[in-house]
Short mmCIF file of C-alpha atoms and ligand atoms in Angstrom, two decimals:
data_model
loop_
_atom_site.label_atom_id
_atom_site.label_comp_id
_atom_site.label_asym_id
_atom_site.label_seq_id
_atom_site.Cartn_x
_atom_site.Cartn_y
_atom_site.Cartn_z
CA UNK A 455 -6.95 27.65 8.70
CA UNK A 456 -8.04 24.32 9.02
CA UNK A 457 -7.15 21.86 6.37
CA UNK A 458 -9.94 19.64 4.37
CA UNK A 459 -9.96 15.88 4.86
CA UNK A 460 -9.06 13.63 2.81
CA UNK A 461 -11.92 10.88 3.58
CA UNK A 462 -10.45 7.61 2.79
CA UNK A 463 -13.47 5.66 4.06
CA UNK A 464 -15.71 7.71 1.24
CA UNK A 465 -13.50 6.72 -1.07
CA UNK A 466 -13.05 3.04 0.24
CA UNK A 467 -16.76 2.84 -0.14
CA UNK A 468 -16.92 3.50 -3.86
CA UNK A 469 -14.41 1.02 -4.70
CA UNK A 470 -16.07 -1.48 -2.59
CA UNK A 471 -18.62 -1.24 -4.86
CA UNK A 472 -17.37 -1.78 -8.33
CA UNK A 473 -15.05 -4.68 -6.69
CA UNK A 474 -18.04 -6.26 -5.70
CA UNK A 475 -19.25 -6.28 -9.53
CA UNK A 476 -16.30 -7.10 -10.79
CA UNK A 477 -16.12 -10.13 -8.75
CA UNK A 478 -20.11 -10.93 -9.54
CA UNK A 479 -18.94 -10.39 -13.33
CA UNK A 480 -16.38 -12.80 -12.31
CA UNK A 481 -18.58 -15.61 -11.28
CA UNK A 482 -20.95 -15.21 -13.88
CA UNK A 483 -17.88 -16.05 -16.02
CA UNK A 484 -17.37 -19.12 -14.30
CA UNK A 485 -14.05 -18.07 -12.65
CA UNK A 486 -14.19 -17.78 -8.67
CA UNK A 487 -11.54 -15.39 -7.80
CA UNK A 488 -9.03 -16.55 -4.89
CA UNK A 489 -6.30 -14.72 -3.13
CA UNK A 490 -3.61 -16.49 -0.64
CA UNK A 491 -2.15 -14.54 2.02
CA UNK A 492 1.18 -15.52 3.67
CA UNK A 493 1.94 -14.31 7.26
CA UNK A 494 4.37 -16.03 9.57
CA UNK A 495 2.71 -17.24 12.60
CA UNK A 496 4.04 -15.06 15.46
CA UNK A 497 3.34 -11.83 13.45
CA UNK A 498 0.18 -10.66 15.21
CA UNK A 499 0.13 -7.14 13.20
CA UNK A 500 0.08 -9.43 9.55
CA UNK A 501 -2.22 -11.92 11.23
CA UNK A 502 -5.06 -9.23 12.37
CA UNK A 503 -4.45 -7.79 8.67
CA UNK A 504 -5.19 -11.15 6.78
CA UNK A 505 -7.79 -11.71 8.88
CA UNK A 506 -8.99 -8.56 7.90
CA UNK A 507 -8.61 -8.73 4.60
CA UNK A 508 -10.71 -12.03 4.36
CA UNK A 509 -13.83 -10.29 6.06
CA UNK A 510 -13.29 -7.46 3.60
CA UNK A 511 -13.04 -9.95 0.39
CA UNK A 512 -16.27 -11.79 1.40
CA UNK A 513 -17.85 -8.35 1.62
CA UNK A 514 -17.33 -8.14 -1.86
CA UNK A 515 -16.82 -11.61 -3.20
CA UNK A 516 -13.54 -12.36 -2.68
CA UNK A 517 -12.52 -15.28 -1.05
CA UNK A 518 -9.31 -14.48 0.81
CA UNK A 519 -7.27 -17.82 2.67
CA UNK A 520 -4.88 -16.81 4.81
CA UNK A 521 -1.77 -19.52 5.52
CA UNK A 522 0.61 -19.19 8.72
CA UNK A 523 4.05 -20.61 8.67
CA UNK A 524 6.57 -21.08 11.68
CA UNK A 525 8.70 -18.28 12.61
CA UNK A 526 11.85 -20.09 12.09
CA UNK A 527 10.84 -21.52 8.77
CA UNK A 528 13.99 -22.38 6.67
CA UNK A 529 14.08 -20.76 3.30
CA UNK A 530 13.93 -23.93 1.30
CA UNK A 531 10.70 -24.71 3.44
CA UNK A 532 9.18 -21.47 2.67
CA UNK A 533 9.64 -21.75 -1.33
CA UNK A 534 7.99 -24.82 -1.03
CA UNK A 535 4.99 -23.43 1.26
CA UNK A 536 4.40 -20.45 -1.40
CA UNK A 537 4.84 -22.94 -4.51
CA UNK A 538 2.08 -24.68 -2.91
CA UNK A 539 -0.22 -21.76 -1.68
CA UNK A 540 0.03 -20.53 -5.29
CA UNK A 541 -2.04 -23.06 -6.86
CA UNK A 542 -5.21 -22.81 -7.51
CA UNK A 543 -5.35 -19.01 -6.61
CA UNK A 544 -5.57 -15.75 -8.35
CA UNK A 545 -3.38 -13.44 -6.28
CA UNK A 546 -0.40 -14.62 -3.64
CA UNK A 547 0.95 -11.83 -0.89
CA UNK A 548 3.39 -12.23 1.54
CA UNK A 549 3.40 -10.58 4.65
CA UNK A 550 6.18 -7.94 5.71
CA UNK A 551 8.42 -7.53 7.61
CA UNK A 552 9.48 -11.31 6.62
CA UNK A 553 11.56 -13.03 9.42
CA UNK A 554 14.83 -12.31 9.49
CA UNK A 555 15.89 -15.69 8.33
CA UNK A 556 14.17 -14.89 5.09
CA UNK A 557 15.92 -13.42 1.89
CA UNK A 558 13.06 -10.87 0.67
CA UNK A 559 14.40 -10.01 -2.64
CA UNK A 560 14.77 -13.94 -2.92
CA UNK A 561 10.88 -14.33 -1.66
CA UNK A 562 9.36 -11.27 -4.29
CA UNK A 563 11.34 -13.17 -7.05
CA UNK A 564 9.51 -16.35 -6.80
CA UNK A 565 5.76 -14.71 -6.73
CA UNK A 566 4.36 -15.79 -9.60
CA UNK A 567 4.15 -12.16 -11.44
CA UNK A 568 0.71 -13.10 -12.50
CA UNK A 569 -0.56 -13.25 -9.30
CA UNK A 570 1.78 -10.89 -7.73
CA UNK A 571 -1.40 -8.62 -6.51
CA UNK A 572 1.50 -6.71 -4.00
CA UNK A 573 3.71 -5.11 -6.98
CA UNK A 574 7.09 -6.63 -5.44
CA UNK A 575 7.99 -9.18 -8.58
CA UNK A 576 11.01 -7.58 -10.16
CA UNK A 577 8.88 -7.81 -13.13
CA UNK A 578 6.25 -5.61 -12.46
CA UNK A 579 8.10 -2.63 -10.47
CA UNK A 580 10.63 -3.01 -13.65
CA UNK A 581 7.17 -2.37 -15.50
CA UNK A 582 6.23 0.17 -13.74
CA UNK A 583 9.44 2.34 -13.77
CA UNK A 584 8.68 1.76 -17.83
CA UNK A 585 5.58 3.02 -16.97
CA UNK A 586 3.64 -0.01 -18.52
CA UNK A 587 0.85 -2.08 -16.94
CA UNK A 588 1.63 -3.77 -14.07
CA UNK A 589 0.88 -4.97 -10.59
CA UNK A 590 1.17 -2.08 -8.49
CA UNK A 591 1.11 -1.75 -5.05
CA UNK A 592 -2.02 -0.99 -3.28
CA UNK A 593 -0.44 1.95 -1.09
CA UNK A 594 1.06 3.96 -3.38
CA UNK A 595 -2.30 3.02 -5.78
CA UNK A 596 -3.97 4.18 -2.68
CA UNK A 597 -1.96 7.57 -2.04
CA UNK A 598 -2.32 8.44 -5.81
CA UNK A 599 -6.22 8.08 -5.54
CA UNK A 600 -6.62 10.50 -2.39
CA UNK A 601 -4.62 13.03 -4.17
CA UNK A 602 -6.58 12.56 -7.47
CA UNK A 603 -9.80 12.58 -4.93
CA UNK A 604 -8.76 16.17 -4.24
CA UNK A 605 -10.24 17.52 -7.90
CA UNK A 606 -6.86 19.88 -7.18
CA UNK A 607 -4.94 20.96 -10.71
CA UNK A 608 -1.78 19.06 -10.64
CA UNK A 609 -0.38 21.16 -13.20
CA UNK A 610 2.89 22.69 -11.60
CA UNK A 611 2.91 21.57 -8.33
CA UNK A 612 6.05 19.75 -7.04
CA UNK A 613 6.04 16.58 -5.13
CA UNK A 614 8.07 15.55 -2.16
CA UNK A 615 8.01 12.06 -0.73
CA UNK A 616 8.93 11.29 2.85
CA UNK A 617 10.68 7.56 2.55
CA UNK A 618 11.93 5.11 -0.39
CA UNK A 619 10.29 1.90 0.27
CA UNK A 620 9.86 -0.72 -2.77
CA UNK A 621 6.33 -0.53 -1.30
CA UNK A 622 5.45 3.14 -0.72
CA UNK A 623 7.55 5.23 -1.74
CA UNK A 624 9.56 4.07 -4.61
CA UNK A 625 6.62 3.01 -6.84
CA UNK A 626 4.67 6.09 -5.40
CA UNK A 627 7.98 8.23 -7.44
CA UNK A 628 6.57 6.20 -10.86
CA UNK A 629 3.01 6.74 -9.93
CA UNK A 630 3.37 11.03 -9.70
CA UNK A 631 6.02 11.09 -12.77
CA UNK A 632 3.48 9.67 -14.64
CA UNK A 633 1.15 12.80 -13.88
CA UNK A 634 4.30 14.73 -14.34
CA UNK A 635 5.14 15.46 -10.89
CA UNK A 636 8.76 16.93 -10.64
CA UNK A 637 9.49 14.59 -7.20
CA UNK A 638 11.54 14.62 -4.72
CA UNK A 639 12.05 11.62 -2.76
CA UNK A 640 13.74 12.20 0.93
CA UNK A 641 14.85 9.27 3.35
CA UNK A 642 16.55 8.90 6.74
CA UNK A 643 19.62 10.52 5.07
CA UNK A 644 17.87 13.55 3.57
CA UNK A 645 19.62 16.92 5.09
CA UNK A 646 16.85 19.29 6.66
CA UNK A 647 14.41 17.59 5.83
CA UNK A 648 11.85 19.97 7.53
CA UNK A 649 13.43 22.95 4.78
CA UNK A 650 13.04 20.14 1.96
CA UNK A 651 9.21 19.09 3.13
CA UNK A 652 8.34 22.88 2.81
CA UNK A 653 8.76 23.11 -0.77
CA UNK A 654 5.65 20.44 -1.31
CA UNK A 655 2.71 21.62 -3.04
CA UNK A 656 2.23 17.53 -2.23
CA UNK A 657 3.67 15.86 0.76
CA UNK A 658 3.15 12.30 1.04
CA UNK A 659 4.70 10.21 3.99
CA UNK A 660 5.36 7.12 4.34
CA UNK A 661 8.58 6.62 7.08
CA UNK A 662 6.81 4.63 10.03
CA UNK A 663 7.43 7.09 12.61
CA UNK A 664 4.94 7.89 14.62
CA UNK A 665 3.61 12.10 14.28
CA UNK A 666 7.07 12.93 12.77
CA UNK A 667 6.46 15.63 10.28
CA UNK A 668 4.90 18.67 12.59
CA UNK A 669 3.38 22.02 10.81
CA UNK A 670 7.38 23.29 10.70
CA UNK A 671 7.93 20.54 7.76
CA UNK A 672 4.17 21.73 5.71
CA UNK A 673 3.99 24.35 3.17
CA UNK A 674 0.48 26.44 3.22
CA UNK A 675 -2.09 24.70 1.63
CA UNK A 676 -0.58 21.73 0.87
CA UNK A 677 -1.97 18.60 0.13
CA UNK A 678 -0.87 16.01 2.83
CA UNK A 679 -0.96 12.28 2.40
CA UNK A 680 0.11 10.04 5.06
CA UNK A 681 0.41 6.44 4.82
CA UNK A 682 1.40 5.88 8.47
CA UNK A 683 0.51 2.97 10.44
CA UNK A 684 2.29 2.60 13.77
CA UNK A 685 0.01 1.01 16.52
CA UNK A 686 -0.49 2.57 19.16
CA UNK A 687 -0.70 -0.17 22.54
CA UNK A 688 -2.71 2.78 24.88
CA UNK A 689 -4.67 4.45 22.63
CA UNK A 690 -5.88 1.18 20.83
CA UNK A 691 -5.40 2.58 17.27
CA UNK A 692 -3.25 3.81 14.67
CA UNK A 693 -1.60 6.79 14.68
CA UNK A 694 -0.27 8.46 11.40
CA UNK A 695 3.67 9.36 10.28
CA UNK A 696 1.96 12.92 10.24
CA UNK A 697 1.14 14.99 13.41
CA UNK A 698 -2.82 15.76 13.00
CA UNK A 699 -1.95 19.24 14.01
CA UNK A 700 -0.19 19.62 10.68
CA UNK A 701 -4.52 20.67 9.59
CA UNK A 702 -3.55 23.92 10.61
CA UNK A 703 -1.32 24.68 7.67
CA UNK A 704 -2.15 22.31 5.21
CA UNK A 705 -4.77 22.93 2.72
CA UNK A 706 -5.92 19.06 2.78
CA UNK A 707 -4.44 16.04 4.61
CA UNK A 708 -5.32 12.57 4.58
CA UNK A 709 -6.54 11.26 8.49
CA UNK A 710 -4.98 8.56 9.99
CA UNK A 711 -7.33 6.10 10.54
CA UNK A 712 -9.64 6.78 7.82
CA UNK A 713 -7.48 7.91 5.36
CA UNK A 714 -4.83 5.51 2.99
CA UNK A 715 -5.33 2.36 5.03
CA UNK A 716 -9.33 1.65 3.34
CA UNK A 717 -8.46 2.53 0.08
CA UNK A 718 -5.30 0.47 -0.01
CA UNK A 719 -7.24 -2.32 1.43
CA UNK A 720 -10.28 -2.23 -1.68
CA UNK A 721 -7.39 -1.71 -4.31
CA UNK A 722 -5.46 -4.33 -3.25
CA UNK A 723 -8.68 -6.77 -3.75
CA UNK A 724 -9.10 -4.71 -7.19
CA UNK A 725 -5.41 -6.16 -7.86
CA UNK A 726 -6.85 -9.28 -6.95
CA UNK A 727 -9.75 -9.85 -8.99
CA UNK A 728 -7.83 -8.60 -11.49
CA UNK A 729 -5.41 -11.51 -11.46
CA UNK A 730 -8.29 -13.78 -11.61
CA UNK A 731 -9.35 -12.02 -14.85
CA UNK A 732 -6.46 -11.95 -16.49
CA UNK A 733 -6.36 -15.65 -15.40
CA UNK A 734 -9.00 -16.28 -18.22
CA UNK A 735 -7.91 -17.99 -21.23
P1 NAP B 1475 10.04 1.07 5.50
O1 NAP B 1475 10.25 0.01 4.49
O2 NAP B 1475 10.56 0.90 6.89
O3 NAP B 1475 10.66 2.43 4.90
C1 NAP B 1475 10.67 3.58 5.67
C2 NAP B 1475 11.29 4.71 4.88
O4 NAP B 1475 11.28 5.87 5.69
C3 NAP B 1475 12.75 4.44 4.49
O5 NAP B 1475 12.99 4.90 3.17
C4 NAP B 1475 13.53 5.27 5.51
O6 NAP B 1475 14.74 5.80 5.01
C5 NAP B 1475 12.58 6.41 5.77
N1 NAP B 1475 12.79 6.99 7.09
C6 NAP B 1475 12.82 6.33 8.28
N2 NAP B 1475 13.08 7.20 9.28
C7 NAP B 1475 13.22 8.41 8.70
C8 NAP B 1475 13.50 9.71 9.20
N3 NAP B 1475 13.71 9.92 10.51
N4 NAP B 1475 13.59 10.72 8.33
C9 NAP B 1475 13.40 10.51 7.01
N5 NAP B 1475 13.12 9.31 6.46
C10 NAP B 1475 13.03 8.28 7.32
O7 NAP B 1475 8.50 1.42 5.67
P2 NAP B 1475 7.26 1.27 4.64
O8 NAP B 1475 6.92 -0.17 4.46
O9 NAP B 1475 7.44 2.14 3.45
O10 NAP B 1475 6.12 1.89 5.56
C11 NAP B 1475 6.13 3.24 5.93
C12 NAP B 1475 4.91 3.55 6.76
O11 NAP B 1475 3.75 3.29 5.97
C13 NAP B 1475 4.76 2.67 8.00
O12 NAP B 1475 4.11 3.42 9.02
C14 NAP B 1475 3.87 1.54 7.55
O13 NAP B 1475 3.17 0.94 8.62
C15 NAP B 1475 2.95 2.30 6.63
N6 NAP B 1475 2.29 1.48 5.63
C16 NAP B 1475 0.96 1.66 5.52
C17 NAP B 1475 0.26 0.95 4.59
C18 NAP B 1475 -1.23 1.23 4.48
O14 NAP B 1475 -1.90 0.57 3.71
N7 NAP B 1475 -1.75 2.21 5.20
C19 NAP B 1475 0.90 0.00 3.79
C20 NAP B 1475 2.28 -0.13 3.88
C21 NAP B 1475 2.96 0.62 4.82
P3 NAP B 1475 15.99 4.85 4.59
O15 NAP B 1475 15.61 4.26 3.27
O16 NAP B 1475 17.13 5.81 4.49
O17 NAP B 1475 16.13 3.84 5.68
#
């Protein structure tokens, strides 16, 4: 058996397209939507991703300014640099890891939860564990999408997820209660978590491990989504959290490249361009 792909670029594709006219709506409006990023300067990895992310928002309308700030920024320094990035845009996100230095639940609590197009405000994951509207963030968004993309009944099929990240995983638990999943979320401290992993009609990983969950951890037919991004120096690409020769078992898995990483990329410009029309008065 070899499992269907998830194809994340499709998918990618058709939200490129109805960003693009929600940012032309936009402008017709008057209102020229604007997102900051914030990377610090020695962090290549964030740096190639804003840069990135500001060829993909032009592609659709979006203008994207990226900001770098010194390494060894203080954290009084760095309040002040996102104060001041935050005017006069739509969106603000910060790039993680943050330097050590750096207090992160200090930095997601003073993102203006308007503009907080990453989900990490206390504000809006508090929202969405209430399961009202929020700010969300784009990978979990973007995991939820390629399983809905599937057309598979989620009617009594269990969840498991594979790591309990504020960014990933932990809003990803809200995100399949809502289609009432039953979930299980597993971490580094889960016991067998190969025997756990099994009893997924819907595995999605997100642990930053390179090709750690082999066919032993997959159910038959199972729908696979893996969020995995670990760079990869000799090959010159990403490689997933999942081995690729979990396809033999699963019924359909999300590649890596190809598969979360484009979709999380157009929804987190959706977030965006949302901001900037909520923005209207
Ligand atoms: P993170 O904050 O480091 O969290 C990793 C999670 O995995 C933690 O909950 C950790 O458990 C768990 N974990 C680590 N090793 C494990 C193991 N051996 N067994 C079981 N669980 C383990 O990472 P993250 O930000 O969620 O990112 C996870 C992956 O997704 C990374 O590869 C990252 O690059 C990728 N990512 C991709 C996108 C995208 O758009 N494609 C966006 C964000 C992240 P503990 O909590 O017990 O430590």
């Amino acid at each position: 058996m070899s499992a269907e792909k998830i194809d994340g670029k499709a998918l990618a594709n058709k939200l490129k397209e109805s960003n693009t006219a929600l940012a032309t709506s936009l402008k017709e409006a008057g209102i020229e939507p604007k997102l900051a990023i914030l990377s610090a300067e020695g962090d290549i990895a964030g740096n190639s991703y804003a840069r990135s992310l500001k060829r993909a928002g032009k592609r659709i309308g979006l203008t994207v300014e990226p900001t770098g700030y010194p390494d060894a920024i203080a954290q009084d320094d760095f309040d002040r640099i996102l104060k001041e990035t935050s005017r006069g845009v739509h969106g603000v996100l910060v790039m993680r890891p943050l330097p050590e230095q750096l207090d992160p639940a200090m930095v997601d609590s003073l993102i203006d939860p308007l503009k907080d197009v990453d989900g990490v405000h206390p504000q809006n994951a508090g929202l969405l564990a209430l399961g009202r509207p929020s700010f969300i963030p784009a990978t979990a968004r973007s995991i939820l999408h390629l399983l809905k993309s599937t057309g598979v009944e989620l009617k009594g099929k269990r969840a498991v997820i594979v790591g309990r990240s504020p960014t990933v995983g932990k809003p990803l638990l809200q995100l399949l209660l809502a289609e009432h999943l039953p979930v299980t979320v597993c971490h580094s401290r889960t016991a067998d978590l190969p025997a756990v992993c099994r009893e997924a009609d819907v595995l999605a990983v997100a642990i930053g491990r390179a090709r750690m969950v082999t066919p032993e951890f997959v159910k038959p037919g199972a729908i696979v989504l893996d969020a995995g991004f670990n760079w990869d120096d000799e090959l010159g690409h990403e490689l997933g959290d999942v081995d690729p020769a979990v396809a033999e078992v699963a019924g359909w898995l999300s590649p890596v490249p190809g598969g979360v990483g484009p979709v999380t990329t157009q929804l987190l410009l959706e977030n965006a361009l949302v901001a900037a029309q909520n923005s209207r008065p």
